[in-house]
Amino acid sequence: MNTVKKYIPIILLVLILIYSGYELYRLADTFTQKEIERRGKGYVSDEVWYVSSARNILIKVFHVEPRNPLNYSATIIANKTPGRGYVNSLALRYGVKVVDWNYRELKNAFYVESSSKENLTLFIKEIEEDYGIKDVVYGWRLPDHDNIQNYLNTEHPPLGKYLIAFSIYLFGDYPTYWRYPSIVSGILLLVLIYLITLKIAGNHYLSLLVTLLASFDQLFRVMASIAMLDIFVALFTALTVLLLIHRRFYLSILSAALASAFKFSGLFIVIPIAIIFLRHELRNRGINFKVFSIGLIYLVSISALITIIVQVLSAIPLIMDIGFSNWAQATLGSFKWHTSIKCIGSKCPISAAPWDWMLGINGFAVYFFNLESKAIAIGNPIVWPIVFGITLLFIPAYKVSRKSGWPILILYGLLAGYVLLWIIGGRTQYSFYAIQLLPYVYMSLVIIPYDLLWHREKALMVINKWIKGFKEIWKLLVKILL
């Protein structure tokens, strides 16, 4: 009987993972089917950039031709605008179907499908003879953006695009299949949420509750169902946190560097690492400025070195294609891009400051199903503001309870990174970035009430910390004014 009880949490976790995996796949495929119904190009939000660059990396860097699993297909970009009547008659002769003429920014482009690779090749050859062809991109149709067939998304590191490209290679160039790495990352993120909560709270059922609640958040559901980079950042950030709470400082820095190989915002987790590391050093070696400054310089140096090594190693395939100098220039240039305002005006998506994410406002709509229904990548608009209030109230908890202190430290450490980015000029931020914070929002929601509100003495200690803090501030103001 005891043996069966021991495995109940694992069984429940597996059930949560299976159900979540099903829901993520269902949403990913719903996006695909909706696009097919409306004769769209298949991309959801910024997938136009990440999937396109992944496909281009597959073709230009790894020299692999992507394939549409349903048929043979290609986007043809001619040198001059081909006559539709001519193309349609030629397509009829070779058994080729012209599926999409709707290209404006990508000039002289159209998308075709065929059940025969040989017929498609002959069709393309005749188009080339009569009109000249600038480029032919096999696989799923390209989005409508100028020069998209050469775009490599050097604004962000390449690791996420490699994963998307690998999925295209393995399963085929099809919208639902682009999203498999995100779905898998979402499931793995839930596993890490469970393990982190278990380590902090020491309670299987509390950990299951946090995991279950996180799995239902619409921000999690959306970001783990589309081919964007932020879910990968969230996954490796969570791995970093798990290593950090086990006091594996160097492995946690390596994990943070891997998170940054998807998006540079993965490095924001270094802020909590620095706080824990310096606290550890000061406790062991004495509290003084010398220990603090040496420890900080050491941590920054090690983090920078490991990050540079990971960035270079992960970019080797790209470097071999475009050259080290071009890669380095693009990488350094991306920092200027990230710290600037990237889009202004009515045609731009709605941006949100980091505190907006916690207040549940200015959500980013990744997809419009129709006028009434849309998929918005924002945290639960009831839960997140509540957690914002609770965590602000119990910020002194790090001195009272480690259980409550951990999620607050991670949440506000990450948030501080985004606030700093906002202050130095990166004002174009979006609500979907908050997926990196999501695990610690739900840990705070569950752990803080369990830990502090059920243990009145701890809650009273937190209140006393606030009272003492306000008294000190009042004394300081009195001295200044008098």
CSV table of C-alpha atoms in Angstrom, one decimal:
chain,number,residue,atom,x,y,z
A,1,MET,CA,0.0,0.0,0.0
A,2,ASN,CA,2.8,2.4,0.9
A,3,THR,CA,4.6,1.5,-2.4
A,4,VAL,CA,1.5,2.5,-4.3
A,5,LYS,CA,1.1,5.8,-2.4
A,6,LYS,CA,4.8,6.6,-3.2
A,7,TYR,CA,4.0,6.5,-6.9
A,8,ILE,CA,0.8,8.5,-6.9
A,9,PRO,CA,2.5,11.9,-7.4
A,10,ILE,CA,4.5,10.5,-10.3
A,11,ILE,CA,1.3,9.1,-11.9
A,12,LEU,CA,-0.5,12.4,-11.4
A,13,LEU,CA,2.4,14.3,-12.9
A,14,VAL,CA,2.5,12.0,-16.0
A,15,LEU,CA,-1.3,12.6,-16.4
A,16,ILE,CA,-0.8,16.3,-16.3
A,17,LEU,CA,2.0,16.1,-18.9
A,18,ILE,CA,0.0,13.9,-21.2
A,19,TYR,CA,-3.1,16.2,-21.0
A,20,SER,CA,-0.9,19.3,-21.5
A,21,GLY,CA,0.9,17.7,-24.4
A,22,TYR,CA,-2.4,16.9,-26.1
A,23,GLU,CA,-3.7,20.4,-25.5
A,24,LEU,CA,-0.5,22.0,-26.9
A,25,TYR,CA,-0.6,19.8,-30.0
A,26,ARG,CA,-4.3,20.6,-30.5
A,27,LEU,CA,-3.7,24.3,-30.3
A,28,ALA,CA,-0.7,24.1,-32.6
A,29,ASP,CA,-2.7,22.1,-35.2
A,30,THR,CA,-5.7,24.5,-34.8
A,31,PHE,CA,-3.5,27.3,-35.9
A,32,THR,CA,-2.5,25.3,-39.0
A,33,GLN,CA,-6.1,24.3,-39.9
A,34,LYS,CA,-7.3,27.8,-39.5
A,35,GLU,CA,-4.7,29.1,-41.8
A,36,ILE,CA,-5.5,26.4,-44.4
A,37,GLU,CA,-9.2,27.3,-44.1
A,38,ARG,CA,-8.5,31.0,-44.8
A,39,ARG,CA,-5.9,30.2,-47.4
A,40,GLY,CA,-3.3,32.0,-45.4
A,41,LYS,CA,0.4,31.3,-45.4
A,42,GLY,CA,0.5,29.2,-42.2
A,43,TYR,CA,2.6,31.4,-39.9
A,44,VAL,CA,1.6,32.6,-36.5
A,45,SER,CA,3.0,36.0,-35.3
A,46,ASP,CA,6.8,36.1,-35.3
A,47,GLU,CA,7.0,32.6,-36.8
A,48,VAL,CA,7.4,34.4,-40.1
A,49,TRP,CA,10.9,35.4,-38.9
A,50,TYR,CA,12.0,32.3,-36.9
A,51,VAL,CA,10.6,29.6,-39.2
A,52,SER,CA,11.9,31.4,-42.3
A,53,SER,CA,15.4,31.8,-40.9
A,54,ALA,CA,15.3,28.2,-39.7
A,55,ARG,CA,14.4,27.0,-43.2
A,56,ASN,CA,17.1,29.3,-44.7
A,57,ILE,CA,19.7,27.9,-42.3
A,58,LEU,CA,18.6,24.4,-43.3
A,59,ILE,CA,19.1,25.2,-47.0
A,60,LYS,CA,22.1,27.6,-47.0
A,61,VAL,CA,24.1,26.4,-43.9
A,62,PHE,CA,23.3,22.7,-43.7
A,63,HIS,CA,22.6,22.2,-47.4
A,64,VAL,CA,19.4,20.2,-46.9
A,65,GLU,CA,16.4,20.7,-49.0
A,66,PRO,CA,13.2,21.0,-46.9
A,67,ARG,CA,10.2,18.9,-48.0
A,68,ASN,CA,6.5,19.5,-47.7
A,69,PRO,CA,5.2,16.2,-46.2
A,70,LEU,CA,1.9,16.5,-48.2
A,71,ASN,CA,3.4,16.9,-51.7
A,72,TYR,CA,6.2,18.5,-53.6
A,73,SER,CA,6.1,22.3,-53.3
A,74,ALA,CA,8.1,25.4,-53.9
A,75,THR,CA,8.0,29.2,-53.7
A,76,ILE,CA,9.3,30.5,-57.1
A,77,ILE,CA,10.8,34.0,-57.2
A,78,ALA,CA,11.1,35.1,-60.8
A,79,ASN,CA,13.3,37.9,-62.2
A,80,LYS,CA,10.2,39.6,-63.6
A,81,THR,CA,6.5,39.3,-63.1
A,82,PRO,CA,5.3,36.2,-65.0
A,83,GLY,CA,1.9,36.3,-66.8
A,84,ARG,CA,-0.7,34.5,-64.8
A,85,GLY,CA,-2.4,33.0,-67.9
A,86,TYR,CA,1.0,31.7,-69.1
A,87,VAL,CA,1.9,30.2,-65.7
A,88,ASN,CA,-1.6,28.6,-65.3
A,89,SER,CA,-1.5,27.0,-68.7
A,90,LEU,CA,2.1,25.7,-68.0
A,91,ALA,CA,0.9,24.4,-64.6
A,92,LEU,CA,-2.0,22.6,-66.3
A,93,ARG,CA,0.4,20.9,-68.7
A,94,TYR,CA,2.7,19.6,-66.0
A,95,GLY,CA,0.1,18.8,-63.4
A,96,VAL,CA,1.2,21.6,-61.1
A,97,LYS,CA,-1.2,23.6,-59.0
A,98,VAL,CA,-0.6,27.3,-58.5
A,99,VAL,CA,-1.7,27.7,-54.9
A,100,ASP,CA,-0.7,31.3,-53.9
A,101,TRP,CA,-0.2,34.4,-56.0
A,102,ASN,CA,-0.7,36.7,-53.1
A,103,TYR,CA,2.7,38.2,-52.8
A,104,ARG,CA,3.4,41.9,-52.7
A,105,GLU,CA,6.5,42.6,-50.7
A,106,LEU,CA,8.3,39.5,-52.1
A,107,LYS,CA,8.2,40.6,-55.7
A,108,ASN,CA,7.5,38.3,-58.6
A,109,ALA,CA,6.8,35.3,-56.3
A,110,PHE,CA,4.2,32.6,-56.4
A,111,TYR,CA,3.8,29.2,-54.6
A,112,VAL,CA,3.1,25.9,-56.4
A,113,GLU,CA,2.5,22.3,-55.4
A,114,SER,CA,2.7,19.0,-57.3
A,115,SER,CA,2.4,15.3,-56.7
A,116,SER,CA,5.4,14.7,-58.9
A,117,LYS,CA,8.9,16.1,-58.2
A,118,GLU,CA,9.9,15.5,-61.8
A,119,ASN,CA,6.9,17.5,-63.1
A,120,LEU,CA,7.6,20.3,-60.7
A,121,THR,CA,11.3,20.4,-61.8
A,122,LEU,CA,10.2,20.6,-65.5
A,123,PHE,CA,7.7,23.4,-64.7
A,124,ILE,CA,10.4,25.4,-62.9
A,125,LYS,CA,12.8,24.9,-65.8
A,126,GLU,CA,10.4,26.4,-68.3
A,127,ILE,CA,9.7,29.3,-66.0
A,128,GLU,CA,13.4,29.9,-65.8
A,129,GLU,CA,13.9,29.8,-69.6
A,130,ASP,CA,11.1,32.3,-70.2
A,131,TYR,CA,11.3,34.7,-67.2
A,132,GLY,CA,14.5,33.9,-65.4
A,133,ILE,CA,14.4,32.8,-61.8
A,134,LYS,CA,16.0,34.6,-58.9
A,135,ASP,CA,15.4,31.9,-56.3
A,136,VAL,CA,13.4,28.7,-55.8
A,137,VAL,CA,12.7,27.7,-52.1
A,138,TYR,CA,11.4,24.2,-51.7
A,139,GLY,CA,9.1,23.3,-48.8
A,140,TRP,CA,6.2,25.2,-47.3
A,141,ARG,CA,5.3,28.6,-48.9
A,142,LEU,CA,7.4,31.6,-47.8
A,143,PRO,CA,5.8,34.5,-46.0
A,144,ASP,CA,5.4,37.8,-47.9
A,145,HIS,CA,8.4,39.8,-46.9
A,146,ASP,CA,11.1,41.3,-49.1
A,147,ASN,CA,14.3,39.1,-49.3
A,148,ILE,CA,12.8,36.6,-46.8
A,149,GLN,CA,14.5,33.8,-48.7
A,150,ASN,CA,17.9,35.1,-47.4
A,151,TYR,CA,16.9,36.1,-43.9
A,152,LEU,CA,18.9,34.4,-41.1
A,153,ASN,CA,17.6,36.3,-38.0
A,154,THR,CA,21.1,37.3,-36.8
A,155,GLU,CA,19.3,39.6,-34.3
A,156,HIS,CA,19.1,36.5,-32.1
A,157,PRO,CA,21.5,33.6,-31.5
A,158,PRO,CA,20.9,30.6,-33.7
A,159,LEU,CA,20.2,27.7,-31.3
A,160,GLY,CA,16.4,28.0,-31.4
A,161,LYS,CA,16.4,28.1,-35.2
A,162,TYR,CA,18.5,24.9,-35.3
A,163,LEU,CA,15.8,23.2,-33.3
A,164,ILE,CA,13.1,24.4,-35.6
A,165,ALA,CA,15.2,23.4,-38.6
A,166,PHE,CA,15.8,20.0,-37.2
A,167,SER,CA,12.1,19.5,-36.7
A,168,ILE,CA,11.5,20.5,-40.3
A,169,TYR,CA,14.2,18.1,-41.4
A,170,LEU,CA,12.9,15.2,-39.3
A,171,PHE,CA,9.1,15.6,-39.8
A,172,GLY,CA,8.7,17.9,-42.8
A,173,ASP,CA,8.1,21.5,-43.6
A,174,TYR,CA,4.6,21.9,-42.3
A,175,PRO,CA,3.2,24.4,-39.8
A,176,THR,CA,2.2,21.9,-37.1
A,177,TYR,CA,5.6,20.2,-37.3
A,178,TRP,CA,7.5,23.5,-36.9
A,179,ARG,CA,6.0,23.7,-33.5
A,180,TYR,CA,7.1,20.3,-32.2
A,181,PRO,CA,10.2,21.7,-30.4
A,182,SER,CA,8.0,24.3,-28.6
A,183,ILE,CA,5.5,21.6,-27.5
A,184,VAL,CA,8.3,19.3,-26.2
A,185,SER,CA,9.9,22.3,-24.5
A,186,GLY,CA,6.6,23.2,-22.8
A,187,ILE,CA,6.2,19.7,-21.5
A,188,LEU,CA,9.8,19.7,-20.2
A,189,LEU,CA,9.2,23.1,-18.6
A,190,LEU,CA,6.3,21.6,-16.6
A,191,VAL,CA,8.6,18.8,-15.4
A,192,LEU,CA,11.2,21.4,-14.2
A,193,ILE,CA,8.4,23.4,-12.5
A,194,TYR,CA,7.5,20.3,-10.6
A,195,LEU,CA,11.1,19.5,-9.6
A,196,ILE,CA,11.9,23.1,-8.6
A,197,THR,CA,8.8,23.4,-6.4
A,198,LEU,CA,9.5,20.0,-4.9
A,199,LYS,CA,13.0,21.1,-4.0
A,200,ILE,CA,11.8,24.4,-2.5
A,201,ALA,CA,8.6,23.3,-0.7
A,202,GLY,CA,9.4,19.6,-0.1
A,203,ASN,CA,5.8,18.7,-0.9
A,204,HIS,CA,4.8,16.5,-3.9
A,205,TYR,CA,1.1,17.7,-3.9
A,206,LEU,CA,2.0,21.3,-3.6
A,207,SER,CA,4.4,20.8,-6.6
A,208,LEU,CA,1.7,19.1,-8.6
A,209,LEU,CA,-0.7,22.0,-7.9
A,210,VAL,CA,1.9,24.6,-9.1
A,211,THR,CA,2.5,22.5,-12.2
A,212,LEU,CA,-1.2,22.0,-12.9
A,213,LEU,CA,-2.0,25.7,-12.6
A,214,ALA,CA,1.0,26.7,-14.8
A,215,SER,CA,-0.1,24.3,-17.5
A,216,PHE,CA,-3.5,26.1,-17.7
A,217,ASP,CA,-2.2,29.6,-18.0
A,218,GLN,CA,-2.9,30.9,-21.5
A,219,LEU,CA,0.5,32.4,-21.8
A,220,PHE,CA,2.0,28.9,-21.4
A,221,ARG,CA,-0.5,27.4,-23.8
A,222,VAL,CA,0.1,29.9,-26.5
A,223,MET,CA,3.9,30.1,-26.3
A,224,ALA,CA,4.4,26.3,-26.1
A,225,SER,CA,2.2,25.9,-29.3
A,226,ILE,CA,4.0,28.2,-31.7
A,227,ALA,CA,7.5,28.2,-33.2
A,228,MET,CA,9.0,31.2,-31.3
A,229,LEU,CA,12.1,31.4,-29.2
A,230,ASP,CA,10.8,32.4,-25.8
A,231,ILE,CA,9.6,29.0,-24.6
A,232,PHE,CA,13.2,27.7,-25.1
A,233,VAL,CA,14.5,30.6,-23.0
A,234,ALA,CA,11.9,29.7,-20.3
A,235,LEU,CA,13.0,26.1,-20.3
A,236,PHE,CA,16.7,26.7,-19.9
A,237,THR,CA,16.0,29.4,-17.3
A,238,ALA,CA,14.1,26.9,-15.3
A,239,LEU,CA,17.0,24.4,-15.7
A,240,THR,CA,19.3,27.1,-14.4
A,241,VAL,CA,17.1,27.7,-11.4
A,242,LEU,CA,17.0,24.0,-10.6
A,243,LEU,CA,20.8,23.9,-10.6
A,244,LEU,CA,21.0,27.1,-8.6
A,245,ILE,CA,18.8,25.8,-5.8
A,246,HIS,CA,21.1,22.8,-5.6
A,247,ARG,CA,24.0,25.2,-5.3
A,248,ARG,CA,25.6,24.1,-8.6
A,249,PHE,CA,26.9,27.6,-9.4
A,250,TYR,CA,29.1,26.8,-12.4
A,251,LEU,CA,26.5,24.5,-14.0
A,252,SER,CA,23.9,27.1,-13.4
A,253,ILE,CA,26.0,29.7,-15.2
A,254,LEU,CA,26.5,27.2,-18.1
A,255,SER,CA,22.8,26.7,-18.3
A,256,ALA,CA,22.2,30.4,-18.3
A,257,ALA,CA,24.7,30.7,-21.2
A,258,LEU,CA,22.7,28.1,-23.1
A,259,ALA,CA,19.5,30.0,-22.4
A,260,SER,CA,21.2,33.1,-24.0
A,261,ALA,CA,22.1,31.0,-27.1
A,262,PHE,CA,18.3,31.2,-27.9
A,263,LYS,CA,17.8,34.8,-26.9
A,264,PHE,CA,20.1,37.1,-25.0
A,265,SER,CA,17.4,37.7,-22.3
A,266,GLY,CA,18.3,34.2,-21.0
A,267,LEU,CA,21.2,36.0,-19.2
A,268,PHE,CA,18.8,37.8,-16.9
A,269,ILE,CA,18.8,34.8,-14.6
A,270,VAL,CA,22.4,35.7,-13.8
A,271,ILE,CA,21.1,38.4,-11.5
A,272,PRO,CA,19.6,35.9,-9.0
A,273,ILE,CA,22.7,33.7,-9.5
A,274,ALA,CA,24.9,36.7,-8.5
A,275,ILE,CA,22.8,37.4,-5.4
A,276,ILE,CA,23.0,33.8,-4.2
A,277,PHE,CA,26.7,33.4,-5.1
A,278,LEU,CA,27.7,36.6,-3.3
A,279,ARG,CA,25.6,35.8,-0.3
A,280,HIS,CA,27.3,32.4,-0.2
A,281,GLU,CA,30.8,34.0,-0.5
A,282,LEU,CA,30.1,36.7,2.2
A,283,ARG,CA,28.8,34.1,4.6
A,284,ASN,CA,31.9,31.8,4.1
A,285,ARG,CA,34.6,34.4,3.8
A,286,GLY,CA,33.3,37.3,5.9
A,287,ILE,CA,31.2,40.3,5.2
A,288,ASN,CA,33.4,43.0,3.8
A,289,PHE,CA,33.7,45.1,0.7
A,290,LYS,CA,36.8,43.3,-0.6
A,291,VAL,CA,35.1,39.9,-0.6
A,292,PHE,CA,32.0,41.4,-2.2
A,293,SER,CA,34.0,43.2,-5.0
A,294,ILE,CA,36.3,40.3,-5.8
A,295,GLY,CA,33.4,37.8,-5.8
A,296,LEU,CA,31.4,40.1,-8.1
A,297,ILE,CA,34.3,40.5,-10.5
A,298,TYR,CA,35.0,36.8,-10.5
A,299,LEU,CA,31.3,35.9,-11.2
A,300,VAL,CA,31.0,38.5,-14.0
A,301,SER,CA,34.2,37.3,-15.6
A,302,ILE,CA,33.3,33.6,-15.4
A,303,SER,CA,29.8,34.3,-16.7
A,304,ALA,CA,31.1,36.4,-19.6
A,305,LEU,CA,33.7,33.8,-20.6
A,306,ILE,CA,31.3,30.9,-20.5
A,307,THR,CA,28.7,32.9,-22.4
A,308,ILE,CA,31.1,33.9,-25.2
A,309,ILE,CA,32.3,30.3,-25.5
A,310,VAL,CA,28.7,29.0,-25.8
A,311,GLN,CA,27.7,31.7,-28.2
A,312,VAL,CA,30.7,31.0,-30.5
A,313,LEU,CA,30.3,27.2,-30.3
A,314,SER,CA,26.5,27.4,-31.0
A,315,ALA,CA,27.1,29.7,-34.0
A,316,ILE,CA,29.9,27.6,-35.7
A,317,PRO,CA,27.7,26.4,-38.5
A,318,LEU,CA,26.5,30.0,-39.2
A,319,ILE,CA,30.0,31.4,-38.9
A,320,MET,CA,31.2,28.8,-41.5
A,321,ASP,CA,28.6,30.2,-43.9
A,322,ILE,CA,28.8,33.9,-43.4
A,323,GLY,CA,32.2,34.3,-41.9
A,324,PHE,CA,33.3,35.2,-38.3
A,325,SER,CA,33.6,38.9,-39.0
A,326,ASN,CA,30.1,39.1,-40.4
A,327,TRP,CA,28.7,37.0,-37.5
A,328,ALA,CA,30.5,39.1,-34.8
A,329,GLN,CA,29.4,42.3,-36.4
A,330,ALA,CA,25.8,41.2,-36.6
A,331,THR,CA,25.9,39.9,-33.0
A,332,LEU,CA,27.3,43.2,-31.6
A,333,GLY,CA,24.9,45.2,-33.8
A,334,SER,CA,22.0,43.2,-32.3
A,335,PHE,CA,22.7,44.7,-28.9
A,336,LYS,CA,22.0,48.2,-30.3
A,337,TRP,CA,18.8,46.9,-31.9
A,338,HIS,CA,17.6,45.2,-28.6
A,339,THR,CA,18.2,48.4,-26.6
A,340,SER,CA,16.3,50.7,-29.0
A,341,ILE,CA,12.6,51.3,-29.8
A,342,LYS,CA,12.0,49.0,-32.7
A,343,CYS,CA,8.5,49.8,-33.9
A,344,ILE,CA,6.3,52.9,-33.5
A,345,GLY,CA,2.9,53.6,-34.9
A,346,SER,CA,-0.6,52.1,-35.4
A,347,LYS,CA,0.7,49.3,-37.6
A,348,CYS,CA,3.0,48.0,-34.8
A,349,PRO,CA,1.9,45.4,-32.3
A,350,ILE,CA,1.1,46.6,-28.8
A,351,SER,CA,4.1,46.8,-26.6
A,352,ALA,CA,4.1,46.3,-22.8
A,353,ALA,CA,6.5,47.4,-20.1
A,354,PRO,CA,7.6,44.6,-17.7
A,355,TRP,CA,5.2,45.8,-15.0
A,356,ASP,CA,2.4,45.6,-17.5
A,357,TRP,CA,3.0,41.9,-17.7
A,358,MET,CA,2.4,41.5,-14.0
A,359,LEU,CA,-0.7,43.7,-14.1
A,360,GLY,CA,-2.2,41.7,-17.0
A,361,ILE,CA,-2.5,44.6,-19.4
A,362,ASN,CA,-1.4,45.3,-23.0
A,363,GLY,CA,-1.4,41.7,-24.1
A,364,PHE,CA,0.2,40.7,-27.4
A,365,ALA,CA,-2.3,39.1,-29.8
A,366,VAL,CA,-0.3,36.4,-31.7
A,367,TYR,CA,-3.3,35.3,-33.8
A,368,PHE,CA,-6.8,36.4,-34.8
A,369,PHE,CA,-9.2,33.5,-35.4
A,370,ASN,CA,-11.9,36.1,-36.2
A,371,LEU,CA,-13.1,39.5,-35.1
A,372,GLU,CA,-14.3,38.2,-31.8
A,373,SER,CA,-11.7,35.5,-31.0
A,374,LYS,CA,-7.9,35.8,-30.7
A,375,ALA,CA,-5.0,34.1,-29.1
A,376,ILE,CA,-3.3,36.6,-26.7
A,377,ALA,CA,0.1,35.8,-25.2
A,378,ILE,CA,-0.4,37.2,-21.7
A,379,GLY,CA,-0.5,35.7,-18.2
A,380,ASN,CA,-3.8,35.0,-16.5
A,381,PRO,CA,-5.2,38.5,-15.9
A,382,ILE,CA,-6.5,37.6,-12.5
A,383,VAL,CA,-3.6,35.5,-11.2
A,384,TRP,CA,-0.7,37.6,-12.2
A,385,PRO,CA,-1.9,40.9,-10.5
A,386,ILE,CA,-2.7,39.0,-7.4
A,387,VAL,CA,0.8,37.5,-7.4
A,388,PHE,CA,2.3,40.9,-8.0
A,389,GLY,CA,0.6,42.2,-4.9
A,390,ILE,CA,1.5,39.2,-2.8
A,391,THR,CA,5.1,39.2,-3.7
A,392,LEU,CA,5.5,42.9,-3.2
A,393,LEU,CA,3.9,42.6,0.2
A,394,PHE,CA,6.2,39.7,1.2
A,395,ILE,CA,9.5,40.8,-0.4
A,396,PRO,CA,11.1,40.7,3.1
A,397,ALA,CA,10.3,37.0,3.2
A,398,TYR,CA,13.8,36.1,2.0
A,399,LYS,CA,15.0,37.0,5.5
A,400,VAL,CA,12.2,34.9,7.1
A,401,SER,CA,11.7,31.9,4.9
A,402,ARG,CA,13.7,30.2,2.2
A,403,LYS,CA,10.5,28.6,0.8
A,404,SER,CA,8.9,31.9,0.0
A,405,GLY,CA,12.2,33.7,-0.6
A,406,TRP,CA,13.2,31.6,-3.6
A,407,PRO,CA,10.3,32.2,-6.0
A,408,ILE,CA,10.3,35.9,-5.1
A,409,LEU,CA,14.1,36.2,-5.7
A,410,ILE,CA,13.9,34.5,-9.1
A,411,LEU,CA,10.8,36.4,-10.2
A,412,TYR,CA,12.1,39.8,-9.3
A,413,GLY,CA,15.6,39.0,-10.4
A,414,LEU,CA,14.3,38.2,-13.9
A,415,LEU,CA,12.0,41.2,-13.9
A,416,ALA,CA,14.9,43.5,-12.9
A,417,GLY,CA,16.7,42.4,-16.1
A,418,TYR,CA,13.8,43.5,-18.3
A,419,VAL,CA,13.3,46.7,-16.3
A,420,LEU,CA,17.0,47.5,-16.8
A,421,LEU,CA,16.6,46.9,-20.5
A,422,TRP,CA,13.6,49.2,-20.5
A,423,ILE,CA,15.5,51.9,-18.7
A,424,ILE,CA,18.5,51.9,-21.1
A,425,GLY,CA,16.2,52.2,-24.2
A,426,GLY,CA,14.7,48.8,-25.0
A,427,ARG,CA,11.1,50.1,-24.7
A,428,THR,CA,9.7,47.8,-27.3
A,429,GLN,CA,9.0,44.8,-25.1
A,430,TYR,CA,6.0,42.4,-25.4
A,431,SER,CA,3.9,40.5,-23.0
A,432,PHE,CA,5.0,37.1,-24.4
A,433,TYR,CA,8.5,37.7,-22.9
A,434,ALA,CA,6.8,37.0,-19.6
A,435,ILE,CA,6.8,33.2,-20.3
A,436,GLN,CA,10.3,33.3,-18.7
A,437,LEU,CA,8.7,34.5,-15.4
A,438,LEU,CA,5.7,32.2,-15.5
A,439,PRO,CA,7.0,29.3,-13.3
A,440,TYR,CA,7.9,31.6,-10.5
A,441,VAL,CA,4.6,33.4,-10.6
A,442,TYR,CA,2.7,30.2,-9.9
A,443,MET,CA,5.3,29.1,-7.3
A,444,SER,CA,4.7,32.4,-5.5
A,445,LEU,CA,0.9,32.0,-5.8
A,446,VAL,CA,1.0,28.6,-4.1
A,447,ILE,CA,4.1,28.6,-1.9
A,448,ILE,CA,3.8,32.0,-0.2
A,449,PRO,CA,0.2,31.4,1.2
A,450,TYR,CA,1.2,27.9,2.2
A,451,ASP,CA,4.4,29.0,3.9
A,452,LEU,CA,3.6,32.3,5.4
A,453,LEU,CA,-0.2,32.7,5.7
A,454,TRP,CA,-0.5,29.3,7.4
A,455,HIS,CA,2.5,30.1,9.7
A,456,ARG,CA,1.4,33.3,11.4
A,457,GLU,CA,4.7,33.8,13.2
A,458,LYS,CA,6.5,34.0,9.8
A,459,ALA,CA,3.9,36.5,8.4
A,460,LEU,CA,4.2,38.6,11.6
A,461,MET,CA,8.0,38.6,11.1
A,462,VAL,CA,7.5,39.9,7.6
A,463,ILE,CA,5.2,42.6,8.8
A,464,ASN,CA,7.8,43.6,11.5
A,465,LYS,CA,10.4,43.9,8.8
A,466,TRP,CA,8.2,46.3,6.9
A,467,ILE,CA,7.6,48.3,10.1
A,468,LYS,CA,11.3,48.5,10.9
A,469,GLY,CA,12.0,49.5,7.3
A,470,PHE,CA,9.5,52.3,7.3
A,471,LYS,CA,10.8,53.5,10.7
A,472,GLU,CA,14.3,53.7,9.3
A,473,ILE,CA,13.1,55.6,6.2
A,474,TRP,CA,11.1,58.0,8.5
A,475,LYS,CA,14.2,58.7,10.6
A,476,LEU,CA,16.3,59.4,7.5
A,477,LEU,CA,13.6,61.8,6.1
A,478,VAL,CA,13.5,63.6,9.5
A,479,LYS,CA,17.3,64.1,9.5
A,480,ILE,CA,17.2,65.4,5.9
A,481,LEU,CA,14.4,67.8,6.5
A,482,LEU,CA,15.6,69.1,9.8
